[in-house]
JSON list of C-alpha atoms in Angstrom, two decimals:
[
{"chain": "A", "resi": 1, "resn": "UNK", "atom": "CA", "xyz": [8.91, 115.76, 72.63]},
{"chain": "A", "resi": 2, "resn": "UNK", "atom": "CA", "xyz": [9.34, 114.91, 76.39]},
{"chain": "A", "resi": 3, "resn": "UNK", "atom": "CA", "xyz": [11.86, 111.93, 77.26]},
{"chain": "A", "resi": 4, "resn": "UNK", "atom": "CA", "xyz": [12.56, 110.84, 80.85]},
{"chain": "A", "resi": 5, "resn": "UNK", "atom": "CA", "xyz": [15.87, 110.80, 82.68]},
{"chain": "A", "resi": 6, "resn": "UNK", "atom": "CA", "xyz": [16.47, 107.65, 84.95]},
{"chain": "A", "resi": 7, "resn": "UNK", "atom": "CA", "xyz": [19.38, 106.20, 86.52]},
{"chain": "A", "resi": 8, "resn": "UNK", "atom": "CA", "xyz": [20.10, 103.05, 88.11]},
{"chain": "A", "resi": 9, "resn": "UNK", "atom": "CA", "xyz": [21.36, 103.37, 91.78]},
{"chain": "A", "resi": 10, "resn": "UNK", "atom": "CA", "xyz": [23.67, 101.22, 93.18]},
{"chain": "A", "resi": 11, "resn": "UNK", "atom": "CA", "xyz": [23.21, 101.32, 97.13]},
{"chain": "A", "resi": 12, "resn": "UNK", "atom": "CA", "xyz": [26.63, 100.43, 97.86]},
{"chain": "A", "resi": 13, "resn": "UNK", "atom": "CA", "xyz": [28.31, 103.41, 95.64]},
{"chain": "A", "resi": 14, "resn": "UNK", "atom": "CA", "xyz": [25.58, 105.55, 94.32]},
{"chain": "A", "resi": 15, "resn": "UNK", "atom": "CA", "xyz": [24.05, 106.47, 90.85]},
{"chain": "A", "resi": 16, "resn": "UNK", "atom": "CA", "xyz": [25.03, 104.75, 87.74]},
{"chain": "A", "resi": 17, "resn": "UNK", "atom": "CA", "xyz": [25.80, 106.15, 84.19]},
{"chain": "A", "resi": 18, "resn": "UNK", "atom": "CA", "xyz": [21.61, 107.65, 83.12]},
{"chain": "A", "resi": 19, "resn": "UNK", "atom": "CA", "xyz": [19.50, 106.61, 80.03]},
{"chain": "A", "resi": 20, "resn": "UNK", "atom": "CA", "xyz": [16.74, 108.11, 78.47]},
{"chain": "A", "resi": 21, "resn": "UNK", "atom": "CA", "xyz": [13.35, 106.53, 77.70]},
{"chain": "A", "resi": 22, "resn": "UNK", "atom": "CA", "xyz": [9.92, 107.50, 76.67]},
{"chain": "A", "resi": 23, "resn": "UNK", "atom": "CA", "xyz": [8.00, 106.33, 79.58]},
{"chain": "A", "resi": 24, "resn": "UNK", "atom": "CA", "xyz": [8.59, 104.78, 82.83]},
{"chain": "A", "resi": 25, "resn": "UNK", "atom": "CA", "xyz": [7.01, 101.49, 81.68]},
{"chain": "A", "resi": 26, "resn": "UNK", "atom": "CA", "xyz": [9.70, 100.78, 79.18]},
{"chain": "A", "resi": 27, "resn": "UNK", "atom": "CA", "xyz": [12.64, 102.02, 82.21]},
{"chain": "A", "resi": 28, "resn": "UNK", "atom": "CA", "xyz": [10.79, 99.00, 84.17]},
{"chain": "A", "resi": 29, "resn": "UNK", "atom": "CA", "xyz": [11.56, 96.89, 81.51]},
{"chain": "A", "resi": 30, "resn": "UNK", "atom": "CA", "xyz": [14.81, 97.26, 80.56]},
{"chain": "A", "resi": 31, "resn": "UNK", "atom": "CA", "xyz": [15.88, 97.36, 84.60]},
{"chain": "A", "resi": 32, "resn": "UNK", "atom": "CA", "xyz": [14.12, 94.29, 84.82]},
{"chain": "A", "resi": 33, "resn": "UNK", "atom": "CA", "xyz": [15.53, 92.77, 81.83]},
{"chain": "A", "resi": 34, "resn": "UNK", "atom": "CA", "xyz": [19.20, 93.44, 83.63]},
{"chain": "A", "resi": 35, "resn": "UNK", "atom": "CA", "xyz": [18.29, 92.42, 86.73]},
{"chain": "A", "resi": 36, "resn": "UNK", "atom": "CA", "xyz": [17.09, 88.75, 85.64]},
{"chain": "A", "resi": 37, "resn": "UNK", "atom": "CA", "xyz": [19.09, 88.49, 82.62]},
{"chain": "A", "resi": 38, "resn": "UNK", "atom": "CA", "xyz": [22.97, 89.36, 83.90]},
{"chain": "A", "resi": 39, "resn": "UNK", "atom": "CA", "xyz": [26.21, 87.57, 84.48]},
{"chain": "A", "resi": 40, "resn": "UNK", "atom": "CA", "xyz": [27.28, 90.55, 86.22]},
{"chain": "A", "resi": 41, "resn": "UNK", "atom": "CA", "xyz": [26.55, 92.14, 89.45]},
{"chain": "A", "resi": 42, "resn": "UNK", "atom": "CA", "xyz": [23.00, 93.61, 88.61]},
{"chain": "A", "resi": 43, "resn": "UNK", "atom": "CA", "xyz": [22.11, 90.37, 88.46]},
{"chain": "A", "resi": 44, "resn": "UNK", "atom": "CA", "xyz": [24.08, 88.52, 91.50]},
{"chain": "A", "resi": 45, "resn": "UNK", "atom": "CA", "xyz": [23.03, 91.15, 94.08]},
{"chain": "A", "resi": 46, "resn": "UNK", "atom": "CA", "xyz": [19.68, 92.53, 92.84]},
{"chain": "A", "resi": 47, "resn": "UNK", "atom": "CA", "xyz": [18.48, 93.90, 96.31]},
{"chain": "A", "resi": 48, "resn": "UNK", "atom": "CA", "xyz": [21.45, 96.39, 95.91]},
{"chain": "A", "resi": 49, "resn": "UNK", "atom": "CA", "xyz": [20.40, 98.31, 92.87]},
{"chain": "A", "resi": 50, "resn": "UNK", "atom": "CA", "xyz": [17.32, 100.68, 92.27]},
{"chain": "A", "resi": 51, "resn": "UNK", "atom": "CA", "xyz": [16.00, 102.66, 89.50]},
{"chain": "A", "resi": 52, "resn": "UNK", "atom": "CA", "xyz": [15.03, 106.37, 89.43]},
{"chain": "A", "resi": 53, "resn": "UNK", "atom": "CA", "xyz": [13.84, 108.85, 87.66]},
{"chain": "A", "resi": 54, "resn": "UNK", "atom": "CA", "xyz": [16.14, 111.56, 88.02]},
{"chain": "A", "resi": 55, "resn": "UNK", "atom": "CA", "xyz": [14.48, 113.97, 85.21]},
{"chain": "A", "resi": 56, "resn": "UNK", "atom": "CA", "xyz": [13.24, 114.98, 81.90]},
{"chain": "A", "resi": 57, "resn": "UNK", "atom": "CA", "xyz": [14.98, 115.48, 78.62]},
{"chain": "A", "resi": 58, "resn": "UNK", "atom": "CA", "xyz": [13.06, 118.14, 76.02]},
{"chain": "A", "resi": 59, "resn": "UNK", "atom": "CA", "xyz": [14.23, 116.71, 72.53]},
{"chain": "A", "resi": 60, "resn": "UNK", "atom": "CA", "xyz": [13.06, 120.24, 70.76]},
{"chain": "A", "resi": 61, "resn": "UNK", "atom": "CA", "xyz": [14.94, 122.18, 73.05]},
{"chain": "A", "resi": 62, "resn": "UNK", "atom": "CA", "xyz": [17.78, 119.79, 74.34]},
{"chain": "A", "resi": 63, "resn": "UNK", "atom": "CA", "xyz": [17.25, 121.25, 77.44]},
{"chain": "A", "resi": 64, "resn": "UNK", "atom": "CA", "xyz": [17.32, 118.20, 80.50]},
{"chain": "A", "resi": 65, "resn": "UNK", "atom": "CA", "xyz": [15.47, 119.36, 83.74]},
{"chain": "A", "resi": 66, "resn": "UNK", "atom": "CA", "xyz": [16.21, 117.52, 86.70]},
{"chain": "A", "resi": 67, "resn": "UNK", "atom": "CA", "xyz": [13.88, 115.99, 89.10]},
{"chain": "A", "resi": 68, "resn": "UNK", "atom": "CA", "xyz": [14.51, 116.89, 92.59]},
{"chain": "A", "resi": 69, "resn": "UNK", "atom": "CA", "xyz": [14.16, 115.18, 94.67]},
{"chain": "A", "resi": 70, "resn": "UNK", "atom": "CA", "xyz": [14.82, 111.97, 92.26]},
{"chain": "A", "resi": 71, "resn": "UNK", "atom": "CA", "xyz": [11.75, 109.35, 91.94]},
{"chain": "A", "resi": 72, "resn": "UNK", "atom": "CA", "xyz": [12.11, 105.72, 92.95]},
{"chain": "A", "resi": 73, "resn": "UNK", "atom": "CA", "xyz": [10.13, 103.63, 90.42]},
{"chain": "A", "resi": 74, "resn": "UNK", "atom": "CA", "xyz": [11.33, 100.37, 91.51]},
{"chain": "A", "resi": 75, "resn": "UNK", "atom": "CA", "xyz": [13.85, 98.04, 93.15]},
{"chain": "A", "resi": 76, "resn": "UNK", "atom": "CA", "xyz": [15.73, 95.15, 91.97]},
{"chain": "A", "resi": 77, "resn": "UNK", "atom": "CA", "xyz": [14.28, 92.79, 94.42]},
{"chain": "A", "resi": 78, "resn": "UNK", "atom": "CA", "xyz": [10.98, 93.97, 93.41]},
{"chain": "A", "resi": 79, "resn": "UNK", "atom": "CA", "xyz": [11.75, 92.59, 89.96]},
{"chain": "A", "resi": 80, "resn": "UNK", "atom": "CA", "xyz": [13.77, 90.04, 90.69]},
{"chain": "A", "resi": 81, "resn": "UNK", "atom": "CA", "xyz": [12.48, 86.62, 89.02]},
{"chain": "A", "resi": 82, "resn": "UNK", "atom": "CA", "xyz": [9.02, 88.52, 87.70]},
{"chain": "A", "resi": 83, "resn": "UNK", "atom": "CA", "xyz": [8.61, 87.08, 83.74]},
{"chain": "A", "resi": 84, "resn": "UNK", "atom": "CA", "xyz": [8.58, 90.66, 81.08]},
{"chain": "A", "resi": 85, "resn": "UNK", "atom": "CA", "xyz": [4.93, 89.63, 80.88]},
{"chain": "A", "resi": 86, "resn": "UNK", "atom": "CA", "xyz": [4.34, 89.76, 85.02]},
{"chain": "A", "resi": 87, "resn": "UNK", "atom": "CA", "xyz": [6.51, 93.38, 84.68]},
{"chain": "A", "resi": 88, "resn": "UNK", "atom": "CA", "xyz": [4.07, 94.85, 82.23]},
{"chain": "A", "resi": 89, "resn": "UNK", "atom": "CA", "xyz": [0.81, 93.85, 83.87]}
]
């Protein structure tokens, strides 16, 4: 089964530690879920962080292949205040 690879990007000191998901959908999600629902900086300076997909993980095979160059799928600010709801429409 294919998985996806994405990391969160922080513009001020570059990629965060990756996560695996089935679908960009659900990446949207969660990222959006961080962004609106955090004490911590995610959530004070949303503009600052974005979310990639930086490749795919083969569970079969284990191999992970990487996505070059990596694919924006959506900023903080562009989720910022949008309801899970609003993020899945």
């Amino acid at each position: 089964m294919k998985k996806f690879v994405y990391a969160v990007r922080d513009n001020k000191v570059g990629f965060l530690t990756p996560t695996v998901e089935d679908a960009d959908a659900i990446a949207i999600r969660a990222f959006a879920f961080a962004v609106n629902n955090s004490d911590g900086i995610v959530g004070f300076a949303p503009s600052d962080f974005d979310l990639y997909r930086i490749g795919d993980y083969n569970t079969e095979t284990s191999v992970i292949t990487a996505e070059t160059p990596p694919v924006l799928i959506c900023s903080g600010s562009s989720v910022y205040g949008v309801k899970e709801r609003e993020a899945n429409a």
